[in-house]
CSV table of C-alpha atoms in Angstrom, one decimal:
chain,number,residue,atom,x,y,z
A,1,MET,CA,43.6,92.9,-15.6
A,2,LEU,CA,47.1,94.3,-13.9
A,3,GLY,CA,48.5,92.5,-11.2
A,4,GLY,CA,45.0,91.4,-9.9
A,5,ILE,CA,43.3,95.0,-10.4
A,6,ARG,CA,40.9,95.0,-13.1
A,7,GLY,CA,41.0,97.7,-15.7
A,8,ARG,CA,43.5,99.1,-18.6
A,9,ALA,CA,45.3,102.2,-19.0
A,10,THR,CA,42.9,104.6,-21.5
A,11,GLY,CA,44.9,107.6,-21.2
A,12,ARG,CA,48.3,109.0,-21.9
A,13,ARG,CA,51.2,107.3,-20.3
A,14,VAL,CA,53.3,109.3,-17.8
A,15,TRP,CA,56.9,107.8,-16.8
A,16,GLY,CA,58.0,109.0,-13.2
A,17,TYR,CA,61.5,109.6,-12.3
A,18,ARG,CA,64.2,107.7,-13.9
A,19,GLY,CA,61.5,105.2,-15.4
A,20,ARG,CA,60.7,103.7,-11.8
A,21,THR,CA,57.0,104.1,-12.4
A,22,LEU,CA,54.7,104.2,-14.8
A,23,SER,CA,50.7,105.9,-14.7
A,24,SER,CA,47.8,106.5,-16.5
A,25,ALA,CA,44.1,106.9,-16.6
A,26,ALA,CA,42.3,103.8,-16.3
A,27,GLY,CA,38.5,104.5,-16.9
A,28,PRO,CA,37.5,106.6,-13.7
A,29,HIS,CA,40.6,105.7,-11.9
A,30,TRP,CA,44.2,106.5,-11.9
A,31,LEU,CA,46.7,103.5,-12.5
A,32,ARG,CA,50.2,103.7,-11.3
A,33,VAL,CA,52.9,100.9,-11.5
A,34,VAL,CA,55.9,101.1,-9.6
A,35,CYS,CA,58.9,98.8,-10.7
A,36,ALA,CA,62.2,97.5,-9.1
A,37,GLU,CA,64.8,94.5,-9.0
A,38,VAL,CA,63.7,91.7,-6.8
A,39,SER,CA,65.1,91.9,-3.4
A,40,THR,CA,65.1,95.9,-4.0
A,41,GLU,CA,61.4,96.6,-3.4
A,42,GLY,CA,60.1,98.0,0.0
A,43,GLY,CA,61.6,100.9,2.0
A,44,THR,CA,60.2,104.4,2.2
A,45,LEU,CA,59.3,105.1,-1.5
A,46,TRP,CA,58.0,101.8,-2.3
A,47,ASN,CA,55.5,102.2,1.0
A,48,GLY,CA,54.9,105.9,0.9
A,49,PRO,CA,51.5,105.7,-1.0
A,50,SER,CA,50.3,102.8,1.0
A,51,THR,CA,51.3,104.3,4.5
A,52,SER,CA,49.7,107.8,3.8
A,53,ARG,CA,46.4,106.1,3.8
A,54,ALA,CA,47.0,107.0,7.5
A,55,LEU,CA,47.2,110.7,7.0
A,56,PRO,CA,43.8,112.8,8.0
A,57,ALA,CA,41.0,113.5,5.1
A,58,SER,CA,41.4,116.9,5.7
A,59,VAL,CA,45.0,116.6,3.8
A,60,PRO,CA,43.4,116.7,0.4
A,61,ARG,CA,44.8,114.0,-2.4
A,62,PRO,CA,43.3,111.2,-4.2
A,63,ASP,CA,42.0,108.1,-2.4
A,64,LEU,CA,44.2,105.3,-2.9
A,65,PHE,CA,41.5,102.4,-3.3
A,66,ARG,CA,43.5,98.9,-4.2
A,67,ILE,CA,47.2,97.7,-4.2
A,68,ARG,CA,48.6,94.5,-5.9
A,69,ASP,CA,52.0,93.2,-6.1
A,70,TRP,CA,53.5,90.5,-8.0
A,71,THR,CA,57.1,89.6,-9.4
A,72,THR,CA,58.2,88.2,-12.8
A,73,GLU,CA,61.6,87.5,-14.1
A,74,GLY,CA,63.3,89.3,-11.7
A,75,TYR,CA,61.6,92.5,-11.2
A,76,ALA,CA,59.0,93.1,-8.3
A,77,TYR,CA,56.1,95.2,-9.4
A,78,ARG,CA,53.4,97.0,-7.3
A,79,ALA,CA,49.9,98.6,-8.9
A,80,GLU,CA,47.9,100.8,-7.1
A,81,LEU,CA,44.4,102.2,-8.1
A,82,TYR,CA,43.4,105.9,-7.3
A,83,ALA,CA,40.4,107.9,-7.7
A,84,PHE,CA,40.9,110.0,-10.8
A,85,ALA,CA,41.7,113.7,-9.7
A,86,PRO,CA,39.8,115.7,-12.4
A,87,ASP,CA,41.4,119.0,-11.9
A,88,PRO,CA,44.4,119.4,-14.0
A,89,ILE,CA,48.3,119.8,-12.3
A,90,VAL,CA,49.4,123.2,-12.1
A,91,SER,CA,52.2,123.3,-13.7
A,92,PRO,CA,53.8,120.5,-16.4
A,93,ARG,CA,57.3,121.0,-14.4
A,94,PRO,CA,58.0,121.2,-10.9
A,95,VAL,CA,58.9,125.1,-11.1
A,96,LEU,CA,56.7,127.8,-12.4
A,97,ASP,CA,57.4,129.6,-15.7
A,98,GLU,CA,54.6,131.9,-15.6
A,99,ASP,CA,52.0,132.8,-13.3
A,100,PRO,CA,49.3,129.8,-12.8
A,101,GLY,CA,47.0,132.3,-11.9
A,102,LEU,CA,45.9,130.2,-9.0
A,103,PRO,CA,42.8,132.2,-6.7
A,104,GLU,CA,43.3,133.6,-3.5
A,105,THR,CA,41.0,130.7,-1.9
A,106,TRP,CA,43.6,127.9,-3.5
A,107,TRP,CA,46.2,129.5,-1.6
A,108,LYS,CA,44.1,129.3,1.5
A,109,GLU,CA,43.1,126.0,1.0
A,110,MET,CA,46.9,125.0,0.4
A,111,VAL,CA,48.0,126.6,3.9
A,112,ALA,CA,45.3,124.7,5.4
A,113,ALA,CA,46.3,121.5,4.0
A,114,LEU,CA,49.8,121.9,5.1
A,115,ASP,CA,48.6,122.9,8.8
A,116,ALA,CA,46.9,119.3,8.9
A,117,LEU,CA,49.4,117.7,7.8
A,118,ASP,CA,51.6,119.3,10.4
A,119,ASP,CA,49.1,118.2,13.0
A,120,VAL,CA,50.0,114.7,12.2
A,121,PRO,CA,52.8,113.7,14.8
A,122,PRO,CA,56.1,113.6,13.2
A,123,PRO,CA,56.6,109.8,12.3
A,124,THR,CA,59.5,107.8,13.8
A,125,ASP,CA,59.9,105.3,10.4
A,126,ARG,CA,59.9,107.6,7.5
A,127,GLU,CA,62.3,110.7,6.9
A,128,ALA,CA,61.9,113.0,4.0
A,129,VAL,CA,64.8,114.9,4.9
A,130,ARG,CA,67.5,113.4,7.5
A,131,GLU,CA,68.9,115.6,10.1
A,132,GLU,CA,72.6,114.5,9.0
A,133,TYR,CA,72.0,115.5,5.5
A,134,LEU,CA,70.6,119.3,6.4
A,135,ARG,CA,73.4,119.9,8.8
A,136,ARG,CA,75.9,119.3,6.8
A,137,VAL,CA,74.2,121.0,3.4
A,138,ILE,CA,73.0,124.2,4.7
A,139,PRO,CA,76.3,125.5,6.0
A,140,GLN,CA,78.2,124.2,2.9
A,141,PHE,CA,76.0,125.4,0.5
A,142,THR,CA,74.5,128.4,2.0
A,143,GLY,CA,77.0,129.6,4.9
A,144,HIS,CA,74.2,129.4,7.4
A,145,GLN,CA,74.6,127.8,10.5
A,146,VAL,CA,71.7,125.3,12.0
A,147,ASP,CA,70.6,125.6,15.4
A,148,ASP,CA,67.7,123.5,17.0
A,149,VAL,CA,65.2,121.9,14.4
A,150,THR,CA,61.5,122.1,14.6
A,151,TRP,CA,60.7,118.8,13.0
A,152,SER,CA,57.3,118.1,11.1
A,153,THR,CA,55.3,115.8,8.9
A,154,ALA,CA,55.5,116.7,5.4
A,155,HIS,CA,54.9,115.7,1.8
A,156,GLY,CA,58.8,116.0,0.7
A,157,ASP,CA,58.2,116.6,-2.9
A,158,LEU,CA,55.6,119.3,-3.0
A,159,HIS,CA,56.2,121.0,-6.3
A,160,TYR,CA,53.8,122.3,-9.1
A,161,GLY,CA,53.9,119.1,-10.9
A,162,ASN,CA,52.7,117.7,-7.8
A,163,VAL,CA,49.5,119.7,-6.8
A,164,THR,CA,46.4,120.2,-8.7
A,165,ARG,CA,44.1,123.2,-8.9
A,166,GLY,CA,41.8,121.4,-6.8
A,167,PRO,CA,43.8,121.5,-5.1
A,168,HIS,CA,45.0,118.0,-4.6
A,169,ILE,CA,48.4,117.0,-3.8
A,170,LEU,CA,49.8,113.8,-5.6
A,171,ASP,CA,52.7,111.3,-5.4
A,172,TRP,CA,53.1,110.5,-1.6
A,173,GLU,CA,56.0,108.4,-2.3
A,174,GLY,CA,58.6,110.4,0.0
A,175,TRP,CA,56.3,111.8,2.7
A,176,GLY,CA,57.8,111.7,6.3
A,177,LEU,CA,59.8,113.9,8.7
A,178,ALA,CA,60.8,117.1,7.8
A,179,PRO,CA,62.0,120.7,9.1
A,180,TYR,CA,58.9,122.6,9.5
A,181,GLY,CA,57.9,124.7,6.6
A,182,TYR,CA,60.0,122.6,4.0
A,183,ASP,CA,56.6,121.8,1.8
A,184,ALA,CA,55.6,125.8,2.0
A,185,ALA,CA,59.2,126.7,1.2
A,186,THR,CA,59.3,124.2,-1.7
A,187,LEU,CA,56.5,125.9,-3.4
A,188,TYR,CA,58.0,129.4,-2.8
A,189,VAL,CA,61.9,128.3,-4.2
A,190,TYR,CA,60.3,126.8,-7.1
A,191,ALA,CA,58.4,130.1,-8.0
A,192,LEU,CA,61.6,132.0,-8.3
A,193,LEU,CA,62.1,131.9,-11.8
A,194,THR,CA,58.9,134.6,-12.1
A,195,PRO,CA,59.7,137.1,-9.3
A,196,GLU,CA,56.2,138.7,-9.0
A,197,THR,CA,54.5,135.2,-8.9
A,198,ALA,CA,56.9,134.1,-6.2
A,199,ALA,CA,56.5,137.6,-4.4
A,200,ARG,CA,52.6,136.9,-4.3
A,201,ILE,CA,53.2,133.3,-3.1
A,202,ARG,CA,55.6,134.6,-0.6
A,203,THR,CA,52.8,136.7,0.9
A,204,GLU,CA,50.0,133.8,0.6
A,205,LEU,CA,52.5,131.2,2.6
A,206,SER,CA,53.2,133.7,5.3
A,207,PRO,CA,51.3,132.1,8.0
A,208,VAL,CA,53.7,129.0,7.6
A,209,LEU,CA,56.9,130.8,6.4
A,210,ASP,CA,56.7,133.9,8.8
A,211,ARG,CA,57.2,131.5,11.6
A,212,PRO,CA,60.8,131.6,12.9
A,213,GLU,CA,60.7,127.5,12.9
A,214,ALA,CA,60.8,127.7,8.9
A,215,ARG,CA,64.1,129.1,8.7
A,216,THR,CA,65.8,125.4,8.4
A,217,GLY,CA,63.2,124.5,6.0
A,218,MET,CA,63.8,127.0,3.9
A,219,LEU,CA,67.6,126.8,4.0
A,220,THR,CA,67.1,123.1,3.4
A,221,VAL,CA,65.4,123.9,0.2
A,222,TYR,CA,67.9,126.6,-1.2
A,223,ALA,CA,70.7,124.3,-0.3
A,224,GLN,CA,69.4,121.3,-2.0
A,225,ALA,CA,69.2,123.4,-5.0
A,226,LEU,CA,72.6,124.8,-4.9
A,227,GLN,CA,74.0,121.4,-4.2
A,228,ALA,CA,72.3,119.9,-7.3
A,229,GLN,CA,72.8,122.7,-9.8
A,230,ASP,CA,75.4,120.8,-11.8
A,231,ARG,CA,73.8,117.8,-12.3
A,232,VAL,CA,69.9,118.7,-12.4
A,233,ASP,CA,68.8,121.2,-14.9
A,234,LEU,CA,66.2,122.6,-13.0
A,235,TYR,CA,68.2,123.3,-9.7
A,236,ALA,CA,70.7,125.0,-12.3
A,237,GLU,CA,68.1,127.5,-13.3
A,238,LEU,CA,67.5,128.0,-9.8
A,239,ALA,CA,70.4,128.6,-8.1
A,240,GLY,CA,70.9,132.3,-9.4
A,241,PRO,CA,67.4,133.2,-8.0
A,242,VAL,CA,68.3,131.5,-4.8
A,243,ARG,CA,71.8,133.2,-4.3
A,244,GLU,CA,70.0,136.4,-4.5
A,245,HIS,CA,67.6,135.3,-2.1
A,246,LEU,CA,69.7,134.5,0.4
A,247,VAL,CA,72.1,137.7,0.0
A,248,HIS,CA,68.6,140.1,0.3
A,249,ALA,CA,67.2,137.6,3.5
A,250,CYS,CA,70.9,138.5,5.6
A,251,ARG,CA,70.7,141.8,4.6
A,252,ALA,CA,66.6,142.5,5.4
A,253,HIS,CA,66.9,140.4,8.2
A,254,PRO,CA,70.2,139.5,9.9
A,255,LEU,CA,69.4,138.6,13.5
A,256,PHE,CA,67.1,135.8,12.0
A,257,TRP,CA,69.2,134.5,8.9
A,258,THR,CA,72.3,134.3,11.3
A,259,PHE,CA,75.1,134.1,8.8
A,260,TRP,CA,78.4,132.0,9.5
A,261,PRO,CA,81.5,132.7,7.0
A,262,HIS,CA,82.0,129.0,5.5
A,263,PRO,CA,85.0,128.2,3.2
A,264,HIS,CA,82.5,126.4,0.8
A,265,ALA,CA,79.4,128.6,0.9
A,266,ASN,CA,78.4,129.5,-2.9
A,267,GLY,CA,78.6,132.9,-3.2
A,268,THR,CA,76.0,134.2,-0.5
A,269,ARG,CA,78.6,136.2,2.0
A,270,VAL,CA,77.7,139.3,2.8
């Protein structure tokens, strides 16, 4: 029994980012434990999974059955017991190294899930992407200006290690307010290491990404990759393709991708 939840880990243990979480199969369920120093628990990431329970069932995700909190020796813990998603994740890494072979029906279901999430009124108490942040990094790292932003509800970390072949969407700790199209843009940009696959994904996600209001969401994902390229390996891998796509976008759609010369833009001047 862990934190009042009956059960024990029965599968391979999976560590989360920087060791904050530890997860494993627990019989017919999935057990996730998050840890923080006492008095630092709470906040957006801590409460993300519990608050995501209020999202509609049309957003496919494993049910969260139980939550238990406890403290010991200066640390706070939270155990979360989920339904087990039997289908495997799409990729062991956030980015795609090869075509995952997802059928057209999978993409239709993913677009439907993104639409269902977009129908949720944008939360006022949760931010997946801060407006101050995107207005700063988009000009600095892409050379584009930010006009009006269309806000929507987003998962906030929708990469290929957080979606299954169901599809089910996992890991809701960071969900909240983001520019429209941010989740779809993440799926697209994280496929750029496999250009043919990325081109297909861009087509599959066109119902979202072809909308003019998706421009800021795409630019945000581009800027995040370029900003973090010197400290995060996967963003270092993505930086080159991101720059190439920025140049291509400027040339192919100059009115849509309004360019604003900026002294700190990273090689995107056209």
